[in-house]
Amino acid sequence: MSAAGYPLALAPVAAIGLLTVALRPLATETVAPLRLALVRAALVTGAFAVLTVEVLGALGLLTLPAFAVAWLLFLAAAGAVAGRRRRRDAARRAAAAVAAPRRALVGATTGPTTGAPAPPPAPDAGAPGAAGARRSGWWTGLAEAWRTAGRGERLLAGTVGGLLLVELLIALLAEPNNFDSQTYHLPKVEHWVAQGDLDFWPTAIHRQVTIPPGAEYLLLHLRLFTGGDALHHLVQWAAGVGVLLAATRITAQLGGSRRAQLLTAFVLATTPMVALQATSTQTDLVCAAWVACAATLALDGLRRRTGVGTMLGLGAATGLTAVTKTNGLMALGPLLVLWGLAQLRLARGGTARERAGAAPHRAGAVGGPDAGHAGGAAAPGGLRPGHQVARTVTGSVLILLVAAVVVGPFLARVTAEFGHPLGPPRLRESVPMERHDPPSVLVNALRIAHTAFDTPLAPLRRAGAEAIVAGAELIGVDPQDQATTFGRERFPVPSWYPDEDRVAFPLAGALALIGTGFALARPGRVGPTQAGPLRAYAVVVVVAVLLHTAMVKWQPWGNRLLLYALTLAVPLAGLWLDALFRRRSAARAGGTGRRSVAAGLAVTVLAACALAGVLAVSYGFPRRLVGAGSVFTASEWETRFLRRPQWAEEFRWAAGAVRATDARRIGLVQQNDNWEYPWWLLLRDADGRPPELVALQSVLPGRPPADPASVDAIVCTGSRPACAELVPAGWRVEFRGYVGYALPPGR
């Protein structure tokens, strides 16, 4: 890591901290105001990071000095806005302190018109003590929440906090070793650094240029700051924290108590897929975080007219999701539809209230349209009905325009390269479903569910798979049809074991399924004060899952693609569990035993969740605390090659032979799923300068590969015959298993 990397790597954290101060909601009734401010700050910082890469990439300035200047300017702007906000808050508090004695005197003299004393302000249901915390500091609020928490709540919070700290330790100690990262996530970052821009390059691995690069854009900042990949895991770890913050706020917006929010955080944090991805350079947790941010902003619009600031946030969340992983859009679509319908309903309702004599809410006042308040309907400022509808339509257009600004440059490059915004036919046909008839969609959904709910019980797995295969054949559907199955994979596959790419989530999934069912059928029992929004949100979750099963082929590693949907559904599990424990308390008082048994089963499931989470971080693959390959005992190269330990020495052998010849321009021969990233590390100069790696094959029609005669050496992975076909006559070829190299005569 470079010396300048330490302070620069903290720039995003500092920016989020400053923006959290600057973007705090004004309304004292806002649900979980600190978490809302953090969501807003994360969206602004994420959009800035993506657009910085796009702008500097277009200028050919993907360099450390350019990025340092950009972040320093951003920090200065964030600091200025935060300072201004603090001064305004101080002035507002001073004015309130002066006005308070006057109001007290008037109240004592005249009294309220009803003859009853004014009720005290309602506490913040989403964040207990939040109003006081705003006056005396968030740390005081947290300390007060801990002091008033029960033993069970402390156990939930302590487990979540402990898992996050252990994951942070693993993220800092372990080297990146995710399979896809070796193939295309990290090589694309190295290509950007080497060429200084975002132009596509000839490659045999189309995913290096066709898969949305939003998460890799974030990695690029850390790569330039530090000169390496030591902090790469922190992007997904931070996304994991963001997922917990947004999901717990969603629970609060749906009427959940503090215990319900802690249950949501607990179930989500102990899900093995979440725990393992939080220490990875995969991209699914980043996608889930942006989707969750969009969801919590959309829910704010169910009961209050949305202001421009929140619309910009929804647009940023949509764009960041699209530029990170397009499957997240299957949740963004229903969420935005829900938001739009709610805004139209409020427009009609506001006019009716005004005709009935309700006082309109003054735009811009405390608790006004953009205060982030999720409870208490308010009239939209006296606009005419047509104007109110036009405002909603304009807001929808604004959301799409902001999203287009974020994701548009990447889509434009893909369209220019392949003639289609979704990339080449190979990409469009490999993952998306090619059949959409109801029987095929049903079979696809059953296979996805079987893989997602897999358990270590092999007889149960086998019986479920046999039933699905038999049922598919009964309705005339081939369960292995390539039109509904990724590549040449075959259903079923075991997915219960703690692997970051495959691990199932039967416990969290079952709880989410039960919570969603109750939210749809009996929302009043789950959230008595938010039955309508609760049911509407559950419909969004169901629609997102249905869209996923109708549009994404079954694949062995499909569980991680569902992470965004699981994130949206777990708040419903937290609400249901909280309602169950409330009824247990009532059952104890009334002497009813059945509900106590149900609650006891829930406690057992939660204990199993905790065990699953602990085992995932302790023994999970390919990064673990204990056992073979532990981050404490494995060397750097052992960790990097835990997926394929037999390749480690082969890569080092070939790289050593090539470096001994002082070769500078090196040709790559590889197939679509081969590892490229080790070459970027092993062939780097002593001063950290990246090698000049050029592909000798290309799947991009407009990007011809390099001439083999133009390179100083060739390195190969995968197929020796494919390598031999491209080696010029007279060159010496050496191969060991998976890896080989070729050198010209005299070298």
XYZ file of C-alpha atoms in Angstrom:
747
model
C 0.000 0.000 0.000
C 1.281 3.447 -0.877
C 1.883 5.965 1.889
C -0.783 8.264 0.471
C -3.251 5.428 0.358
C -4.145 5.466 4.030
C -5.696 8.961 4.205
C -7.140 8.771 0.698
C -8.814 5.435 1.394
C -10.635 7.140 4.284
C -12.060 9.816 1.988
C -15.313 7.912 1.222
C -15.870 7.264 4.935
C -15.261 10.922 5.764
C -17.565 12.010 2.960
C -20.401 9.806 4.203
C -19.892 11.149 7.721
C -20.065 14.770 6.595
C -23.023 14.162 4.320
C -24.865 12.361 7.107
C -24.713 15.605 9.063
C -25.711 17.668 6.048
C -28.613 15.461 4.929
C -30.361 14.823 8.234
C -34.140 15.101 7.848
C -35.786 18.120 9.437
C -38.952 16.528 10.744
C -38.734 15.384 14.349
C -41.254 12.607 13.551
C -39.060 11.085 10.844
C -38.672 7.327 11.170
C -35.069 6.410 12.021
C -33.620 9.788 10.970
C -29.967 8.838 11.415
C -30.355 5.793 9.204
C -32.201 7.855 6.612
C -29.346 10.366 6.614
C -26.837 7.544 6.178
C -28.824 6.140 3.256
C -28.893 9.560 1.610
C -25.176 10.051 2.213
C -24.330 6.622 0.806
C -26.334 7.297 -2.351
C -24.697 10.678 -2.922
C -21.229 9.236 -2.307
C -21.896 6.193 -4.494
C -23.207 8.312 -7.351
C -20.202 10.613 -7.046
C -17.799 7.653 -7.129
C -19.429 6.190 -10.252
C -19.668 9.499 -12.100
C -16.074 10.357 -11.184
C -14.920 7.188 -12.895
C -17.054 7.939 -15.939
C -15.915 11.559 -16.279
C -12.233 10.939 -15.622
C -12.342 7.822 -17.776
C -13.729 9.848 -20.682
C -10.835 12.279 -20.191
C -8.254 9.487 -19.989
C -7.426 10.464 -16.408
C -7.893 7.264 -14.410
C -4.876 8.163 -12.307
C -4.140 8.639 -8.631
C -3.591 12.441 -8.841
C -6.878 12.978 -10.680
C -8.845 10.855 -8.220
C -7.148 12.523 -5.246
C -8.138 15.970 -6.507
C -11.704 14.821 -7.158
C -12.114 13.418 -3.646
C -10.531 16.419 -1.962
C -12.941 18.708 -3.797
C -15.846 16.462 -2.857
C -14.778 16.434 0.786
C -14.461 20.203 0.779
C -17.968 20.561 -0.655
C -19.397 18.027 1.827
C -17.657 19.805 4.697
C -19.029 23.179 3.605
C -22.576 21.822 3.365
C -22.271 20.053 6.726
C -20.924 23.215 8.348
C -23.765 25.266 6.944
C -26.278 22.722 8.216
C -24.784 22.791 11.708
C -24.958 26.582 11.791
C -28.580 26.525 10.665
C -29.434 23.914 13.288
C -27.740 25.973 15.984
C -29.681 29.069 14.928
C -32.922 27.084 14.898
C -32.275 25.733 18.395
C -31.464 29.218 19.670
C -34.684 30.582 18.195
C -36.653 27.711 19.703
C -35.075 28.364 23.110
C -36.119 32.032 22.945
C -39.623 31.189 21.772
C -40.257 28.452 24.344
C -40.832 30.760 27.383
C -43.190 32.890 25.308
C -45.236 29.879 24.257
C -45.327 28.647 27.834
C -46.565 32.058 29.012
C -49.269 32.198 26.349
C -50.331 28.640 27.129
C -50.543 29.375 30.836
C -52.634 32.494 30.156
C -55.077 31.251 27.514
C -54.707 27.477 27.490
C -55.579 25.286 24.538
C -59.007 25.682 22.994
C -60.035 22.209 24.089
C -59.222 22.891 27.687
C -56.785 19.994 27.796
C -53.000 20.302 27.980
C -51.072 19.815 24.740
C -49.747 16.284 24.395
C -45.981 15.768 24.496
C -44.221 15.134 21.189
C -44.328 11.509 20.112
C -41.041 9.632 20.340
C -39.384 8.379 17.189
C -40.702 4.870 16.701
C -37.889 3.987 14.344
C -34.992 5.071 16.507
C -35.767 5.369 20.252
C -34.404 8.525 21.691
C -33.543 9.926 18.253
C -34.816 13.421 19.016
C -32.671 13.598 22.111
C -29.769 12.051 20.268
C -29.994 14.828 17.701
C -29.533 17.381 20.463
C -26.901 15.601 22.510
C -25.178 13.346 19.998
C -25.842 9.983 18.407
C -23.554 8.221 20.848
C -25.737 9.329 23.752
C -28.765 7.971 21.933
C -27.094 4.616 21.388
C -26.018 4.452 25.016
C -29.566 5.183 26.135
C -30.967 2.541 23.774
C -28.526 -0.032 25.182
C -29.409 0.926 28.757
C -33.124 0.460 28.170
C -32.789 -2.715 26.079
C -33.795 -6.062 27.457
C -31.505 -9.064 27.685
C -32.848 -10.564 24.473
C -32.384 -7.320 22.559
C -28.837 -6.988 23.803
C -28.115 -10.550 22.717
C -29.448 -9.825 19.233
C -27.473 -6.591 18.911
C -24.307 -8.149 20.315
C -24.464 -11.049 17.874
C -24.885 -8.718 14.902
C -22.084 -6.441 16.083
C -19.780 -9.376 16.748
C -20.347 -10.848 13.304
C -19.652 -7.501 11.653
C -16.379 -7.117 13.534
C -15.230 -10.639 12.695
C -16.137 -10.079 9.045
C -14.166 -6.842 9.070
C -11.154 -8.703 10.428
C -11.403 -11.334 7.687
C -11.905 -8.653 5.051
C -8.692 -6.934 6.110
C -6.590 -10.075 6.521
C -7.625 -12.161 3.514
C -6.515 -11.622 -0.069
C -9.201 -11.617 -2.803
C -9.821 -15.188 -3.930
C -13.306 -15.238 -5.391
C -13.448 -17.290 -8.608
C -15.295 -14.708 -10.714
C -13.009 -11.991 -9.394
C -9.990 -13.871 -10.712
C -11.673 -14.156 -14.113
C -13.263 -10.765 -14.713
C -14.102 -8.561 -11.687
C -10.518 -7.655 -10.820
C -8.927 -7.945 -14.288
C -11.240 -5.228 -15.571
C -10.004 -2.917 -12.796
C -6.415 -3.642 -13.806
C -7.176 -2.971 -17.464
C -8.621 0.438 -16.560
C -5.561 1.309 -14.509
C -3.177 0.146 -17.230
C -4.839 2.039 -20.073
C -6.059 5.054 -18.072
C -9.578 5.048 -19.529
C -12.743 2.947 -19.828
C -12.442 1.938 -23.469
C -13.146 -1.708 -24.161
C -10.251 -3.966 -25.030
C -9.790 -7.196 -26.985
C -10.448 -10.132 -24.686
C -11.527 -13.755 -24.762
C -13.556 -13.184 -21.564
C -16.588 -11.156 -22.631
C -17.724 -10.617 -19.013
C -14.782 -8.256 -18.540
C -16.577 -5.714 -20.730
C -20.252 -6.736 -20.886
C -21.194 -7.221 -17.203
C -22.234 -3.944 -15.464
C -19.163 -2.523 -13.663
C -20.658 -0.492 -10.805
C -19.029 -2.434 -7.974
C -15.724 -2.508 -9.857
C -15.919 1.288 -10.214
C -15.843 1.451 -6.419
C -12.917 -0.964 -6.323
C -11.053 1.222 -8.818
C -10.914 4.068 -6.295
C -9.277 1.819 -3.693
C -6.952 0.328 -6.296
C -5.642 3.754 -7.280
C -5.435 4.965 -3.684
C -3.490 1.991 -2.367
C -1.724 0.574 -5.398
C -3.084 -2.917 -4.677
C -6.053 -4.976 -3.563
C -5.519 -4.985 0.210
C -8.749 -3.045 0.875
C -10.900 -4.481 -1.898
C -13.057 -6.540 0.457
C -14.176 -3.415 2.308
C -16.558 -2.454 -0.495
C -18.769 -5.489 0.106
C -18.309 -5.257 3.875
C -19.570 -1.675 3.794
C -22.435 -2.831 1.577
C -23.296 -5.417 4.226
C -23.511 -2.687 6.860
C -25.655 -0.630 4.499
C -27.991 -3.566 3.927
C -28.553 -3.938 7.673
C -29.187 -0.208 8.157
C -31.655 0.020 5.289
C -33.456 -3.233 6.129
C -33.950 -2.248 9.772
C -35.290 1.142 8.701
C -37.749 -0.615 6.384
C -38.908 -2.608 9.402
C -39.396 0.605 11.362
C -41.299 2.223 8.492
C -43.683 -0.731 8.489
C -44.427 -0.184 12.171
C -41.776 -2.424 13.673
C -40.571 -1.853 17.214
C -36.951 -1.795 18.268
C -37.098 -5.526 18.853
C -38.529 -6.109 15.380
C -35.670 -4.103 13.889
C -33.102 -6.067 15.858
C -34.703 -9.320 14.756
C -34.470 -8.159 11.147
C -30.803 -7.310 11.550
C -30.136 -10.603 13.319
C -31.789 -12.815 10.690
C -30.087 -10.963 7.843
C -26.638 -10.767 9.457
C -26.606 -14.473 10.358
C -27.595 -15.566 6.838
C -24.465 -17.386 5.596
C -24.668 -15.808 2.124
C -24.576 -12.335 3.670
C -21.776 -13.207 6.091
C -19.606 -14.742 3.361
C -20.230 -12.084 0.739
C -19.326 -9.359 3.250
C -15.672 -10.466 2.968
C -15.687 -10.967 -0.790
C -15.038 -9.069 -4.013
C -18.312 -10.340 -5.466
C -20.991 -7.773 -6.327
C -24.288 -9.184 -5.024
C -24.199 -7.453 -1.650
C -23.489 -4.095 -3.298
C -26.535 -4.617 -5.515
C -28.662 -5.580 -2.496
C -27.563 -2.442 -0.657
C -28.659 -0.119 -3.489
C -31.985 -1.952 -3.792
C -32.580 -1.638 -0.046
C -31.789 2.087 -0.196
C -34.371 2.502 -2.948
C -36.911 0.522 -0.935
C -36.628 2.632 2.195
C -36.906 5.868 0.183
C -39.910 4.514 -1.722
C -41.668 3.598 1.527
C -41.289 7.182 2.711
C -43.528 8.115 -0.209
C -46.467 5.949 0.870
C -47.824 8.533 3.309
C -46.187 11.798 2.311
C -45.590 13.673 -0.885
C -42.022 13.169 -2.022
C -39.755 16.169 -2.455
C -37.112 16.694 -5.092
C -34.301 15.512 -2.829
C -35.886 12.102 -2.302
C -36.668 11.807 -6.015
C -32.995 12.414 -6.745
C -32.155 9.717 -4.208
C -34.529 7.249 -5.863
C -32.966 8.041 -9.222
C -29.467 7.532 -7.846
C -30.461 4.220 -6.244
C -32.014 3.034 -9.500
C -28.979 4.021 -11.536
C -26.534 2.506 -9.066
C -28.491 -0.749 -9.072
C -28.564 -0.869 -12.865
C -24.847 -0.157 -13.195
C -24.005 -2.796 -10.563
C -26.214 -5.818 -11.333
C -29.255 -5.693 -13.563
C -31.181 -8.413 -11.718
C -31.777 -5.864 -8.952
C -34.018 -3.949 -11.346
C -36.622 -6.687 -10.920
C -37.189 -5.255 -7.450
C -36.673 -1.613 -8.415
C -39.492 -1.759 -10.953
C -42.224 -2.839 -8.489
C -40.864 -0.465 -5.839
C -41.073 2.523 -8.165
C -44.572 1.493 -9.284
C -45.638 1.317 -5.627
C -44.126 4.741 -5.006
C -45.850 6.263 -8.042
C -49.264 4.823 -7.161
C -48.924 6.069 -3.591
C -48.021 9.547 -4.808
C -51.049 9.631 -7.119
C -53.275 8.445 -4.283
C -51.935 11.164 -2.012
C -52.562 13.731 -4.737
C -56.250 12.818 -4.903
C -56.534 12.442 -1.157
C -54.857 15.784 -0.490
C -57.369 17.589 -2.684
C -60.271 15.924 -0.904
C -58.895 16.956 2.460
C -58.478 20.515 1.279
C -62.096 20.639 0.088
C -63.091 19.367 3.530
C -61.198 22.223 5.134
C -57.929 20.565 6.051
C -55.050 22.997 6.335
C -52.475 22.476 3.597
C -48.939 21.676 4.561
C -46.573 24.507 3.764
C -43.906 23.321 1.343
C -40.475 23.482 2.822
C -41.676 23.574 6.444
C -40.319 21.250 9.073
C -41.835 17.858 8.313
C -42.616 19.015 4.788
C -42.548 17.093 1.531
C -38.875 16.242 1.609
C -38.456 15.711 5.317
C -38.269 11.959 4.915
C -41.255 11.396 7.157
C -43.046 8.106 6.564
C -46.059 8.577 8.794
C -48.948 11.043 8.906
C -50.541 12.094 5.605
C -50.130 15.673 4.532
C -51.731 17.693 1.797
C -49.381 18.614 -1.029
C -49.418 22.345 -0.619
C -52.739 23.270 -2.216
C -51.909 22.278 -5.793
C -54.745 21.641 -8.214
C -55.486 17.971 -9.006
C -53.973 18.176 -12.480
C -50.880 19.877 -11.131
C -50.482 17.208 -8.473
C -50.622 14.422 -11.040
C -48.224 16.351 -13.270
C -45.871 16.707 -10.307
C -45.858 12.942 -9.817
C -45.261 12.316 -13.502
C -42.474 14.904 -13.548
C -40.936 13.278 -10.484
C -41.014 9.896 -12.197
C -39.262 11.358 -15.222
C -36.687 12.959 -12.931
C -35.973 9.584 -11.288
C -35.421 7.967 -14.678
C -33.235 10.843 -15.877
C -30.980 10.616 -12.815
C -30.761 6.853 -13.248
C -29.853 7.366 -16.914
C -27.074 9.783 -15.960
C -25.538 7.140 -13.683
C -25.869 4.063 -15.902
C -26.166 5.723 -19.304
C -22.458 6.058 -20.164
C -21.851 2.340 -19.666
C -24.938 1.381 -21.665
C -23.852 3.732 -24.433
C -20.453 2.024 -24.676
C -22.065 -1.426 -24.736
C -24.556 -0.346 -27.404
C -21.843 1.179 -29.543
C -19.760 -1.994 -29.247
C -22.421 -4.669 -29.680
C -25.408 -2.853 -31.168
C -27.565 -3.672 -28.129
C -27.619 -2.153 -24.600
C -27.678 -5.643 -23.057
C -24.534 -6.767 -24.828
C -23.835 -9.582 -27.306
C -26.268 -12.439 -27.984
C -24.051 -14.764 -25.942
C -24.767 -12.727 -22.819
C -28.441 -12.127 -23.574
C -29.060 -15.844 -24.040
C -26.968 -17.324 -21.224
C -28.649 -15.932 -18.096
C -32.147 -14.667 -19.095
C -34.937 -17.173 -19.574
C -35.568 -18.069 -23.209
C -38.978 -19.638 -22.526
C -41.785 -17.890 -20.676
C -44.707 -20.307 -20.966
C -46.313 -20.941 -17.538
C -45.149 -24.587 -17.191
C -41.512 -23.657 -17.894
C -41.648 -20.714 -15.489
C -43.204 -22.936 -12.819
C -40.481 -25.557 -13.158
C -37.804 -22.862 -13.097
C -39.301 -21.395 -9.913
C -39.407 -24.818 -8.234
C -35.772 -25.518 -9.111
C -34.692 -22.098 -7.820
C -36.628 -22.687 -4.596
C -35.108 -26.166 -4.177
C -31.588 -24.751 -4.465
C -32.336 -21.781 -2.200
C -33.854 -23.917 0.571
C -31.323 -26.760 0.411
C -30.283 -28.358 3.706
C -27.596 -30.856 4.771
C -30.309 -33.559 4.788
C -29.438 -35.446 1.597
C -32.616 -37.619 1.584
C -34.746 -34.472 1.751
C -32.773 -32.884 -1.094
C -33.032 -36.010 -3.194
C -36.763 -36.458 -2.589
C -37.502 -32.829 -3.413
C -35.455 -32.930 -6.609
C -37.070 -36.170 -7.744
C -40.523 -34.712 -7.155
C -39.669 -31.607 -9.206
C -38.190 -33.643 -12.063
C -41.181 -35.999 -12.105
C -43.631 -33.111 -12.002
C -41.816 -31.332 -14.827
C -41.956 -34.403 -17.027
C -45.629 -34.839 -16.157
C -46.495 -31.381 -17.537
C -44.240 -31.797 -20.547
C -41.243 -29.687 -19.477
C -37.640 -30.856 -19.684
C -36.107 -30.015 -16.272
C -32.677 -29.745 -17.939
C -33.855 -27.624 -20.886
C -31.040 -25.282 -21.943
C -33.634 -22.589 -22.603
C -34.318 -22.471 -18.842
C -30.963 -23.733 -17.510
C -27.646 -21.919 -17.504
C -25.027 -23.437 -19.796
C -24.583 -27.174 -19.491
C -25.420 -27.337 -15.774
C -27.763 -30.024 -14.515
C -30.334 -29.821 -11.745
C -30.060 -30.566 -8.842
C -26.857 -29.563 -7.085
C -26.086 -29.483 -3.349
C -25.920 -25.912 -2.081
C -26.204 -26.162 1.691
C -22.475 -25.927 2.452
C -21.027 -22.477 3.343
C -19.562 -21.407 0.007
C -19.883 -17.719 -0.904
C -21.177 -18.527 -4.401
C -23.715 -21.253 -3.617
C -24.755 -21.403 0.024
C -28.503 -21.769 0.561
C -30.562 -19.813 3.076
C -33.281 -22.211 4.311
C -33.696 -20.559 7.734
C -33.812 -16.927 6.635
C -35.791 -17.911 3.558
C -38.389 -19.820 5.558
C -38.802 -16.966 8.027
C -39.110 -14.473 5.164
C -41.662 -16.704 3.442
C -43.776 -16.975 6.593
C -43.528 -13.245 7.262
C -44.554 -12.437 3.701
C -47.499 -14.822 3.915
C -48.800 -13.212 7.103
C -48.232 -9.722 5.692
C -50.396 -10.622 2.716
C -53.125 -12.606 4.472
C -53.317 -11.029 7.937
C -51.276 -7.796 7.968
C -53.161 -6.499 10.991
C -51.652 -9.234 13.154
C -48.111 -8.452 12.002
C -48.290 -4.663 11.911
C -51.507 -3.342 13.468
C -50.643 0.302 12.766
C -49.353 -0.197 9.189
C -51.565 -2.926 7.731
C -52.038 -1.222 4.354
C -48.376 -0.349 3.694
C -47.346 -3.753 5.031
C -49.525 -5.617 2.562
C -48.445 -3.358 -0.306
C -44.782 -3.928 0.516
C -45.334 -7.690 0.696
C -46.901 -7.567 -2.771
C -43.737 -5.837 -4.050
C -41.569 -8.603 -2.572
C -43.712 -11.319 -4.164
C -43.724 -9.577 -7.555
C -39.924 -9.184 -7.437
C -39.460 -12.901 -6.731
C -41.924 -13.861 -9.463
C -40.140 -11.632 -11.957
C -36.827 -13.208 -10.980
C -38.068 -16.751 -11.488
C -39.672 -15.804 -14.810
C -36.628 -13.998 -16.184
C -33.496 -15.683 -14.760
C -32.491 -19.240 -15.599
C -31.797 -21.756 -12.870
C -28.082 -22.097 -12.152
C -26.041 -23.768 -9.399
C -24.864 -20.401 -8.033
C -28.251 -18.721 -8.393
C -28.703 -18.234 -4.647
C -26.399 -15.242 -4.596
C -28.436 -13.658 -7.389
C -31.431 -13.711 -5.012
C -29.651 -11.764 -2.291
C -31.437 -8.510 -3.146
C -34.848 -10.215 -2.858
C -33.924 -11.834 0.454
C -32.857 -8.432 1.781
C -36.252 -6.970 0.915
C -38.158 -9.899 2.441
C -36.348 -10.257 5.781
C -38.003 -7.137 7.331
C -41.301 -9.011 7.020
C -39.712 -11.881 8.943
C -38.594 -9.493 11.662
C -42.103 -8.059 11.982
C -43.702 -11.498 12.144
C -41.248 -12.754 14.770
C -41.842 -9.661 16.886
C -45.606 -10.170 16.651
C -45.146 -13.801 17.658
C -43.180 -12.816 20.754
C -45.784 -10.174 21.619
C -48.488 -12.820 21.501
C -46.347 -15.077 23.684
C -46.304 -12.388 26.345
C -50.069 -12.096 26.056
C -50.418 -15.872 26.154
C -48.452 -16.053 29.380
C -50.804 -13.566 30.955
C -53.880 -15.417 29.648
C -52.639 -18.944 30.271
C -52.671 -20.014 26.603
C -49.949 -22.521 25.775
C -50.176 -22.965 22.019
C -48.722 -19.581 21.147
C -45.931 -20.067 23.648
C -44.966 -23.280 21.838
C -44.859 -21.401 18.523
C -42.670 -18.737 20.049
C -40.421 -21.421 21.504
C -39.978 -22.894 18.039
C -39.114 -19.435 16.762
C -36.440 -19.077 19.435
C -35.003 -22.433 18.331
C -34.885 -21.264 14.717
C -33.146 -18.048 15.771
C -30.575 -20.068 17.677
C -30.011 -22.142 14.538
C -29.592 -18.900 12.577
C -26.921 -17.750 15.005
C -25.119 -21.074 14.698
C -25.256 -20.899 10.893
C -23.809 -17.382 10.906
C -20.996 -18.291 13.288
C -20.117 -21.400 11.296
C -20.126 -19.379 8.067
C -17.525 -16.878 9.271
C -15.544 -19.571 11.085
C -15.432 -22.305 8.442
C -16.855 -20.601 5.331
C -15.191 -20.982 1.981
C -12.950 -19.605 0.573
C -12.166 -17.320 3.549
C -12.317 -18.643 7.079
C -11.063 -18.036 10.580
C -10.121 -21.578 11.534
C -9.159 -24.814 9.848
C -7.224 -25.390 6.644
C -6.821 -22.130 4.781
C -7.380 -19.937 7.849
C -6.631 -16.257 7.299
C -4.285 -16.495 10.289
C -2.163 -19.374 8.979
C -2.386 -19.405 5.165
C 0.182 -17.424 3.189
C -0.842 -14.774 0.674
C -0.615 -17.092 -2.326
C -2.223 -19.987 -0.522
C -5.189 -17.726 0.223
C -5.418 -16.438 -3.337
C -5.516 -19.962 -4.735
C -7.733 -21.695 -2.175
C -10.263 -22.315 -4.940
C -7.621 -24.075 -7.043
C -4.531 -24.741 -4.897
C -2.933 -26.877 -7.618
C -2.665 -23.812 -9.862
C -0.624 -21.636 -7.487
C 2.787 -23.073 -8.241
C 1.992 -23.355 -11.946
C 1.199 -19.635 -12.238
C 4.322 -18.688 -10.308
C 6.473 -21.039 -12.388
C 5.275 -19.574 -15.693
C 5.437 -15.975 -14.479
C 8.963 -16.496 -13.166
C 10.149 -17.851 -16.508
C 8.637 -14.913 -18.390
C 9.973 -12.276 -16.004
C 13.469 -13.774 -16.266
C 13.491 -12.782 -19.955
C 12.627 -9.125 -19.196
C 9.599 -9.446 -21.470
C 7.502 -6.318 -21.437
C 4.665 -6.919 -23.904
C 3.038 -10.232 -23.021
C 0.298 -12.044 -24.918
C -2.625 -13.766 -23.187
C -4.197 -17.010 -24.363
C -7.220 -18.032 -22.301
C -10.840 -19.195 -22.426
C -14.005 -17.542 -21.143
C -13.798 -18.818 -17.549
C -10.023 -18.835 -17.027
C -8.135 -16.897 -14.366
C -6.459 -13.754 -15.630
C -5.946 -11.753 -12.455
C -2.868 -13.696 -11.182
C -0.938 -12.529 -14.239
C -1.540 -8.890 -13.289
C 0.006 -9.560 -9.886
C 2.853 -11.869 -10.849
C 4.038 -9.920 -13.894
C 3.915 -6.500 -12.241
C 7.150 -4.532 -12.031
C 8.985 -4.197 -8.732
C 7.769 -0.592 -8.485
C 4.153 -1.702 -8.928
C 3.818 -0.690 -12.575
C 1.310 -3.025 -14.310
C 2.528 -5.214 -17.161
C 1.429 -4.710 -20.747
C -0.906 -7.658 -21.207
C -2.594 -8.024 -24.600
C -5.094 -10.662 -25.678
C -4.256 -12.932 -28.581
C -7.961 -13.857 -28.906
C -10.988 -11.575 -28.916
C -14.754 -12.123 -28.729
C -15.373 -8.436 -29.503
C -15.996 -8.114 -33.243
C -14.664 -4.574 -33.423
C -11.580 -5.245 -31.300
C -9.119 -7.526 -33.138
C -6.580 -9.390 -31.004
C -2.892 -8.580 -30.970
C -0.562 -10.248 -33.441
C 1.367 -13.045 -31.645
C 4.515 -11.903 -33.446
C 4.225 -8.493 -31.757
C 4.699 -9.758 -28.194
C 7.815 -10.657 -26.221
C 6.269 -13.691 -24.531
C 2.985 -15.575 -24.249
C 1.251 -16.935 -21.144
C -1.557 -19.474 -21.435
C -4.244 -20.973 -19.210
C -6.622 -23.834 -19.783
C -6.068 -25.485 -23.142
C -2.597 -26.393 -24.418
C -3.862 -27.001 -27.999
C -5.454 -23.524 -28.055
C -2.162 -22.073 -26.883
C -0.122 -23.986 -29.441
C -2.329 -22.740 -32.284
C -1.409 -19.130 -31.532
C 2.293 -19.543 -30.787
C 4.497 -18.429 -33.719
C 6.619 -21.056 -35.400
C 9.949 -21.699 -33.735
C 8.866 -20.537 -30.263
C 9.458 -22.766 -27.252
C 6.285 -23.881 -25.460
C 6.228 -25.165 -21.867
C 3.108 -26.412 -20.077
C 2.299 -27.715 -16.588
C -1.280 -28.851 -16.176
C -3.393 -25.701 -16.334
C -0.731 -23.088 -17.075
C 1.886 -22.657 -19.776
C 4.099 -20.107 -21.461
C 5.872 -19.606 -24.783
C 9.077 -17.711 -25.547
C 10.682 -16.742 -28.841
C 14.075 -18.137 -29.863
C 16.917 -16.661 -27.896
C 14.895 -15.884 -24.778
